Short mmCIF file of C-alpha atoms and ligand atoms in Angstrom, two decimals:
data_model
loop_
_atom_site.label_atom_id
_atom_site.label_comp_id
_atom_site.label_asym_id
_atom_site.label_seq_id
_atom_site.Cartn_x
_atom_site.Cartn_y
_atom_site.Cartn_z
CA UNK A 1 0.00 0.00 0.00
CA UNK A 2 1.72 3.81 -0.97
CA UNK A 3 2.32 5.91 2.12
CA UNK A 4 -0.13 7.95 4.04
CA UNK A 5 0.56 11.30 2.93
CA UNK A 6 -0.68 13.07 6.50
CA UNK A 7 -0.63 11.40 9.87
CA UNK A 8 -2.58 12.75 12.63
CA UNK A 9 -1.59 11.93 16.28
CA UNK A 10 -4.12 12.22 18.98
CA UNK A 11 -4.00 11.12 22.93
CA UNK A 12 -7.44 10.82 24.17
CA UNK A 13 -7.81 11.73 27.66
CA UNK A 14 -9.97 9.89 29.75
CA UNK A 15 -10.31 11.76 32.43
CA UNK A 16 -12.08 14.70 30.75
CA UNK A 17 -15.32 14.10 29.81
CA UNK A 18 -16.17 18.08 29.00
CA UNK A 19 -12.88 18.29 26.31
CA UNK A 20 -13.77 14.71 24.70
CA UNK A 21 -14.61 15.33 21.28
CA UNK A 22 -11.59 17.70 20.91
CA UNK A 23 -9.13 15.26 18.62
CA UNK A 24 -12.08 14.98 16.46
CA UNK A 25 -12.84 19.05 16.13
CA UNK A 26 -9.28 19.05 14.80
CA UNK A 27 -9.19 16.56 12.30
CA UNK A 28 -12.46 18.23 10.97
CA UNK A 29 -10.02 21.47 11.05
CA UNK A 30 -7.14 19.60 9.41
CA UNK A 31 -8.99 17.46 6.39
CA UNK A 32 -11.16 21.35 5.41
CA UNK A 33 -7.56 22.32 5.47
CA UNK A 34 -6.60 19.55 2.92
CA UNK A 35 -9.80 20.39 0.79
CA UNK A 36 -11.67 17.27 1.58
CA UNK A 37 -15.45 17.64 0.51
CA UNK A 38 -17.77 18.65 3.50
CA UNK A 39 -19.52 14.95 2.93
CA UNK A 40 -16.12 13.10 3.52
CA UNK A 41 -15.19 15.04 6.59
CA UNK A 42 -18.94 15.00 8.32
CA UNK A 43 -18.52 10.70 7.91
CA UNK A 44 -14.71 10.76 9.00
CA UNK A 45 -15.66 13.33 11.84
CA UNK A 46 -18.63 11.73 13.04
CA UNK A 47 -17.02 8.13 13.17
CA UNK A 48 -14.17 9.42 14.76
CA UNK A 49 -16.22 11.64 17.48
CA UNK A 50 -18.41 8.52 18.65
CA UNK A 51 -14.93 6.59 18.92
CA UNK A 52 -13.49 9.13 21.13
CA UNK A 53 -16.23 9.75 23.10
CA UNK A 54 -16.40 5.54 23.72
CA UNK A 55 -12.87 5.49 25.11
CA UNK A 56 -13.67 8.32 27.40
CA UNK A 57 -16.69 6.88 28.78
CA UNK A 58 -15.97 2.91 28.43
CA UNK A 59 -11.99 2.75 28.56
CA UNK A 60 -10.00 5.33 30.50
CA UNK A 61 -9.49 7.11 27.47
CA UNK A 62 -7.04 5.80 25.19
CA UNK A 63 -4.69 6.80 21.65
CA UNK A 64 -6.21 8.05 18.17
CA UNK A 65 -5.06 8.12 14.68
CA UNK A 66 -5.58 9.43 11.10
CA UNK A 67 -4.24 8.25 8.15
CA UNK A 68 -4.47 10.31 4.98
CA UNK A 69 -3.74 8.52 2.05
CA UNK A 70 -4.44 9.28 -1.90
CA UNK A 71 -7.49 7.30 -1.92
CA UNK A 72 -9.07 6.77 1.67
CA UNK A 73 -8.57 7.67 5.09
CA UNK A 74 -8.14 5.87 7.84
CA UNK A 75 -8.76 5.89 11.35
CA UNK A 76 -7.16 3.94 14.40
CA UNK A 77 -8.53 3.98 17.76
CA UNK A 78 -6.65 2.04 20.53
CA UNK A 79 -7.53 1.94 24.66
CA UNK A 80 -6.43 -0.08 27.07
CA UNK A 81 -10.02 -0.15 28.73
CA UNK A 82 -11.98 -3.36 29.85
CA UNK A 83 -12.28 -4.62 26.39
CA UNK A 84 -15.90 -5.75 24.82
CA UNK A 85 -17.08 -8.76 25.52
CA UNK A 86 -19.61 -9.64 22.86
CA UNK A 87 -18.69 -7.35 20.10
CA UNK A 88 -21.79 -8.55 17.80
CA UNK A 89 -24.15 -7.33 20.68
CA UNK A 90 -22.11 -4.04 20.98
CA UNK A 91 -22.54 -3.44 17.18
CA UNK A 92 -26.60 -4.16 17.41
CA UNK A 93 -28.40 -0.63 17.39
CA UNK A 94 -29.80 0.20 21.44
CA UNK A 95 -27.28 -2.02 23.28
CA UNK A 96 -24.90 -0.33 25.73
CA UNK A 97 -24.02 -0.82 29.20
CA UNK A 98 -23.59 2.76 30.20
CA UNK A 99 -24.91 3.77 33.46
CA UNK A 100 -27.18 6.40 34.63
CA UNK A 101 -24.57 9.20 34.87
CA UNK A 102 -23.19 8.60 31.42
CA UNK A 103 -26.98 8.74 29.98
CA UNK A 104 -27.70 11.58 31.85
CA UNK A 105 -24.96 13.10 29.52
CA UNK A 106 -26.57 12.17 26.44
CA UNK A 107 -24.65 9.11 25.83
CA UNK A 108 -25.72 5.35 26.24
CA UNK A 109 -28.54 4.97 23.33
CA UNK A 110 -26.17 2.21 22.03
CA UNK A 111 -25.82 4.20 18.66
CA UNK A 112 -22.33 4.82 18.99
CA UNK A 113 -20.58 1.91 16.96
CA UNK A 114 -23.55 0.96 14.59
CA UNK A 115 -23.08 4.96 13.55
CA UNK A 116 -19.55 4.37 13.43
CA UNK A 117 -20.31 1.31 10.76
CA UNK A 118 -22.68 3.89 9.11
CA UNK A 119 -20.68 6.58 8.23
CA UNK A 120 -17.57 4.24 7.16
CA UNK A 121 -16.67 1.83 4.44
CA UNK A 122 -14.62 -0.75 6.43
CA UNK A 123 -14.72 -1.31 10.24
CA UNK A 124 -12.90 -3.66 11.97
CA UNK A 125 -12.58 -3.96 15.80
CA UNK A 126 -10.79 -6.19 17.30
CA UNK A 127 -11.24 -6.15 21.58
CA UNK A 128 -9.70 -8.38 24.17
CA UNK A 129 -11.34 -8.61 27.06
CA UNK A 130 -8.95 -6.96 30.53
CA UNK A 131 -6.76 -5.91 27.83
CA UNK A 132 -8.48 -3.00 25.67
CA UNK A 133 -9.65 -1.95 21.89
CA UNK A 134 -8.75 -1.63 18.74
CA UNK A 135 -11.06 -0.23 15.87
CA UNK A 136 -9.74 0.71 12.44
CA UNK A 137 -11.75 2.28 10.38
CA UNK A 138 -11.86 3.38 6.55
CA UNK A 139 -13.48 6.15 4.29
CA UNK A 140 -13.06 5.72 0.63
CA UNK A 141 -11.91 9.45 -1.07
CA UNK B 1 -37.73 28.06 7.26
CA UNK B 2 -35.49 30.79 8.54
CA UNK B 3 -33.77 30.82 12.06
CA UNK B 4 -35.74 33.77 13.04
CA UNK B 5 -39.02 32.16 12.47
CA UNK B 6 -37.71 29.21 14.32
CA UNK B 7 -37.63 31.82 17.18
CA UNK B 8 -40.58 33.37 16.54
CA UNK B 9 -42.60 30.26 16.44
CA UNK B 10 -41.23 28.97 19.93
CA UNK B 11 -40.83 32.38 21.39
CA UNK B 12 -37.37 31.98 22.43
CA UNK B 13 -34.74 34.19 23.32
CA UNK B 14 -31.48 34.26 21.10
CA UNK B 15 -28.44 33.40 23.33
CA UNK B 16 -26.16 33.99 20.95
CA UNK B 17 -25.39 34.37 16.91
CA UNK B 18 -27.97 37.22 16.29
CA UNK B 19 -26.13 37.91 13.04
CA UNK B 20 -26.68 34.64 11.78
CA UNK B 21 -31.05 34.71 11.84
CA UNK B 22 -31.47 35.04 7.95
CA UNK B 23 -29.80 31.80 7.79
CA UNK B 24 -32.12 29.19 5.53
CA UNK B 25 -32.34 25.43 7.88
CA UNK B 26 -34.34 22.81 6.13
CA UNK B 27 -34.27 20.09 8.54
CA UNK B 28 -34.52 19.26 12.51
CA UNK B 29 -34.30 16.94 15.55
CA UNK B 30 -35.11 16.37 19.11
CA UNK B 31 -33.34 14.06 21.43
CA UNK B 32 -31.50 14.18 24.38
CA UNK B 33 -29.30 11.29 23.37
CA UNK B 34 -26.26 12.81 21.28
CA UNK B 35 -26.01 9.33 18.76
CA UNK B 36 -29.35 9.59 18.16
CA UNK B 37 -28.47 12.69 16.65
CA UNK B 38 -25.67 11.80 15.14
CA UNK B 39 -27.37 9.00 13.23
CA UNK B 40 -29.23 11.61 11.04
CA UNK B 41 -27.39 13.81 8.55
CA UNK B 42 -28.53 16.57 6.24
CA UNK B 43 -27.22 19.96 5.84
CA UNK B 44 -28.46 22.82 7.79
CA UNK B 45 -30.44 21.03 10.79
CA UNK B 46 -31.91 22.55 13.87
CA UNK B 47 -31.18 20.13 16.98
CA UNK B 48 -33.71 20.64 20.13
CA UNK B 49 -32.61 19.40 22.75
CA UNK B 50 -33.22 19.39 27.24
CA UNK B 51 -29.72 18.07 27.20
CA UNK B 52 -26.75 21.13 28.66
CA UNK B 53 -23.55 20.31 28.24
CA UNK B 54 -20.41 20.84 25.96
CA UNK B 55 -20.93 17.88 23.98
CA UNK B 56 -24.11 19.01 22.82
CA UNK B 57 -22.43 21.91 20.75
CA UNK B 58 -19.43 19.60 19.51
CA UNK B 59 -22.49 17.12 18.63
CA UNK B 60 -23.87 20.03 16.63
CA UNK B 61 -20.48 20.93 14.82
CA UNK B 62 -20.05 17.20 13.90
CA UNK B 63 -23.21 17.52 12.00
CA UNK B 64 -22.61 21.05 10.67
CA UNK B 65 -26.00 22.05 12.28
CA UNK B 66 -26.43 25.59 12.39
CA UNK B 67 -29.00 26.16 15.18
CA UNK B 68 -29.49 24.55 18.58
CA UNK B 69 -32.64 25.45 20.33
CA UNK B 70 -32.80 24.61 24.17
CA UNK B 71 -36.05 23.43 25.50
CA UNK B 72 -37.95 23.93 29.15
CA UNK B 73 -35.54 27.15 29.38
CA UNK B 74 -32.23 25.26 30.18
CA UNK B 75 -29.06 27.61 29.93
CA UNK B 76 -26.34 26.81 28.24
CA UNK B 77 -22.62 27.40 30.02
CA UNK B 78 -20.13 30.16 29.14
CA UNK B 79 -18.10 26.79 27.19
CA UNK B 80 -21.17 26.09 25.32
CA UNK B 81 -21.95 29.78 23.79
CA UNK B 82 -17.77 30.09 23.07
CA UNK B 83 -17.76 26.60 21.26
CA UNK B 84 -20.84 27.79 19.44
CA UNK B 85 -19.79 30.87 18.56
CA UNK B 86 -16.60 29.97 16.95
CA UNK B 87 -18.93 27.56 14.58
CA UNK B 88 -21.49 30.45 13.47
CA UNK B 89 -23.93 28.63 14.97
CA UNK B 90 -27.04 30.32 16.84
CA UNK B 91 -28.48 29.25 19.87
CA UNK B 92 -31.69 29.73 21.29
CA UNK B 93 -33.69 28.77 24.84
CA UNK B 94 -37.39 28.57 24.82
CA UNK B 95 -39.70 27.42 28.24
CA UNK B 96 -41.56 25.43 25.98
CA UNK B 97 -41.24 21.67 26.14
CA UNK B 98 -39.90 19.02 23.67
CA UNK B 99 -43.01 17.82 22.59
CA UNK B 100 -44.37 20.91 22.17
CA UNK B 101 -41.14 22.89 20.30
CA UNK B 102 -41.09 20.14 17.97
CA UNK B 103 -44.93 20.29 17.14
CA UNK B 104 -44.30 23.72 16.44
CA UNK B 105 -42.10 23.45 14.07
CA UNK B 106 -42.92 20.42 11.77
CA UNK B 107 -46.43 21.99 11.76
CA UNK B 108 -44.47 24.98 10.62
CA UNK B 109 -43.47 22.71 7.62
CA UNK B 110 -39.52 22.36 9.26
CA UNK B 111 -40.02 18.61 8.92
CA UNK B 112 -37.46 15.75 10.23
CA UNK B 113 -35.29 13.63 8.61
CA UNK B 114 -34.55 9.83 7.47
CA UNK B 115 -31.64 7.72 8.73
CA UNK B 116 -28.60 8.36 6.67
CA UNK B 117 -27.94 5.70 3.68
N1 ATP C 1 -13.68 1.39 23.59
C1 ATP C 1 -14.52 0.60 24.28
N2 ATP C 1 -14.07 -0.11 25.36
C2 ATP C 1 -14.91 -0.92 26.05
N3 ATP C 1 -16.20 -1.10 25.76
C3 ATP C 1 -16.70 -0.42 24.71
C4 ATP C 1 -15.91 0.46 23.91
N4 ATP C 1 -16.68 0.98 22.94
C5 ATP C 1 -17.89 0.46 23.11
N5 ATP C 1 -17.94 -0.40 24.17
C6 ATP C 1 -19.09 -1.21 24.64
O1 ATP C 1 -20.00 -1.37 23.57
C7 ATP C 1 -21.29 -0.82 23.95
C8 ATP C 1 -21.94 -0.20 22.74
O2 ATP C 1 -21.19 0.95 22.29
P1 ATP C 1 -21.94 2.11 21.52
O3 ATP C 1 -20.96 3.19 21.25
O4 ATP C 1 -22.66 1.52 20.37
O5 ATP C 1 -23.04 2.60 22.57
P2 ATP C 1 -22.85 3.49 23.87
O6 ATP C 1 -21.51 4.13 23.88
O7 ATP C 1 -23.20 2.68 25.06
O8 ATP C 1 -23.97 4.59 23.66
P3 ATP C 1 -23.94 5.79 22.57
O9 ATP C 1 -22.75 5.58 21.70
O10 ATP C 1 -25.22 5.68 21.84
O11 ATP C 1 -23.85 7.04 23.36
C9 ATP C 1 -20.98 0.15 25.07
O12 ATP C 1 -22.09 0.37 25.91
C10 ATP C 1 -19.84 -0.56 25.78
O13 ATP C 1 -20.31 -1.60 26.59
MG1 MG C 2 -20.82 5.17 22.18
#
C-alpha cells in the first residue's frame, strides 16, 4: 500500500469528559484544510467523534489516529479499557451498558458503533477482554 | 424556514449568533441522546434538545447544524456559547417543552429527517 501522505496523532484523555470530542474538532479542522469535501469530513468526523467519546466513557481514554492517504482515510482507535465482551451485541443498534450518569450526559442509546459502521466503508474492531480496543476504520476518497 | 421564524414560532430568546437569523435550515431533531443525533445527517439542521452540556455543541459541529434550540428554558454554560460561537452557529432557549417545540415546528413545515444511507 503507498504511504499515508498526512498522519494525525491524537492522545485521548480519559479523564475529561467536558474536552472529549476535541481530537475529532481538529481533524475536521485539518482534512477542510486539505480540501476534503464537506460529505467526507462530516462521515470521517462523526465516526471518529463517537470513537473518542467511547474510550472516554468505556476505557479510560485511550490513543487516536488518522491516516491520509491518496485514496481513503483511515482511522485507528486504541484503549487499554476493559475490552468488549460480545462485540456482535455491541454493534446491534440500542445495546450499551452505560450507566445512569453517562446517559444523563446524552450518551448510552447504544448508537455509537452501529453509527460508526454507518458513516464508514470498512470497520474492523478487534477487543480483548482486561486488555483493551482496537477499531480501524476506513473512508473511501 | 429561517432561524428567526424558528424563534418566533417557539418564542425563544437568542443566546447567541444574532447575526446569523437570515440563515435558511431545512431540517430538525429532538433528542436528548447525542447518537441519536448523530445517526441523522442533512445539511443545515436545527437540533432541540433538554440536554446542557459541551458535547451538545461539539455534537452540533459534527453535523454542521447551524442552530441549537434549548427546551424547558435550560441555559447553556459560558463553554457552550464560546464553542458555538466559533462555529457560526445560533443558539436559542425557549420554556416550551420538547413535545411541544417540535410540534411547532414540523407543523411549521420544518419537517425531520430519514436515517442516513
Ligand atoms: N472502547 C470501548 N471499550 C470498552 N467497551 C466499549 C468500547 N466501545 C464500546 N464499548 C461497549 O459497547 C457498547 C456499545 O457501544 P456504543 O458506542 O454503540 O453505545 P454506547 O456508547 O453505550 O452509547 P452511545 O454511543 O449511543 O452514546 C458500550 O455500551 C460498551 O459496553
Ligand atoms: Mg458510544
Amino acid at each position: 500500500m503507498s504511504e499515508a501522505v498526512v498522519t494525525l496523532h491524537f492522545s485521548v484523555d480519559g479523564e475529561d469528559f467536558t474536552s472529549a470530542g476535541q481530537a475529532s474538532v481538529q481533524v475536521k479542522k485539518s482534512l477542510r484544510q486539505l480540501g476534503i469535501s464537506p460529505e467526507i469530513i462530516r462521515k470521517v468526523s462523526i465516526a471518529m467523534y463517537e470513537g473518542e467519546i467511547n474510550m472516554v466513557i468505556h476505557a479510560g481514554g485511550g490513543e487516536a489516529d488518522v491516516l491520509i492517504y491518496e485514496d481513503h482515510i483511515e482511522i485507528r482507535l486504541d484503549d487499554h479499557g476493559p475490552g468488549i465482551a460480545n462485540i456482535e451485541m455491541a454493534m446491534q443498534e440500542g445495546w450499551s451498558t452505560a450507566p445512569d450518569n453517562i446517559r444523563s450526559l446524552g450518551f448510552g442509546a447504544g448508537m455509537g458503533l452501529p453509527n460508526m459502521k454507518r458513516y464508514t466503508d470498512e470497520m474492523k474492531i478487534n477487543s480483548v477482554l482486561g486488555e483493551g480496543t482496537h477499531i480501524v476504520m476506513k473512508v473511501n476518497l | 424556514m429561517k432561524i428567526r421564524q424558528i424563534q418566533e414560532l417557539l418564542d425563544a430568546e437568542i443566546v447567541c449568533g444574532d447575526d446569523h437569523l437570515d440563515r435558511e435550515v431545512y431540517s430538525a431533531c429532538g433528542s436528548d441522546m447525542m447518537s441519536d443525533v448523530l445517526a441523522y445527517v442533512k445539511d443545515q439542521a436545527v437540533l432541540l434538545t433538554g440536554l446542557v452540556n459541551t458535547q451538545v455543541v461539539r455534537t452540533a459541529e459534527m453535523m454542521d447544524m447551524v442552530c441549537i434550540v434549548f427546551v424547558r428554558s435550560k441555559v447553556p454554560t459560558q463553554e457552550m456559547l464560546d464553542l458555538a460561537k466559533e462555529n457560526d452557529m445560533v443558539l436559542l432557549k425557549t420554556k416550551k417543552r420538547m413535545y411541544e417545540a417540535c410540534g411547532k415546528l414540523y407543523a411549521g413545515g420544518l419537517v425531520g429527517n430519514k436515517t442516513a444511507k
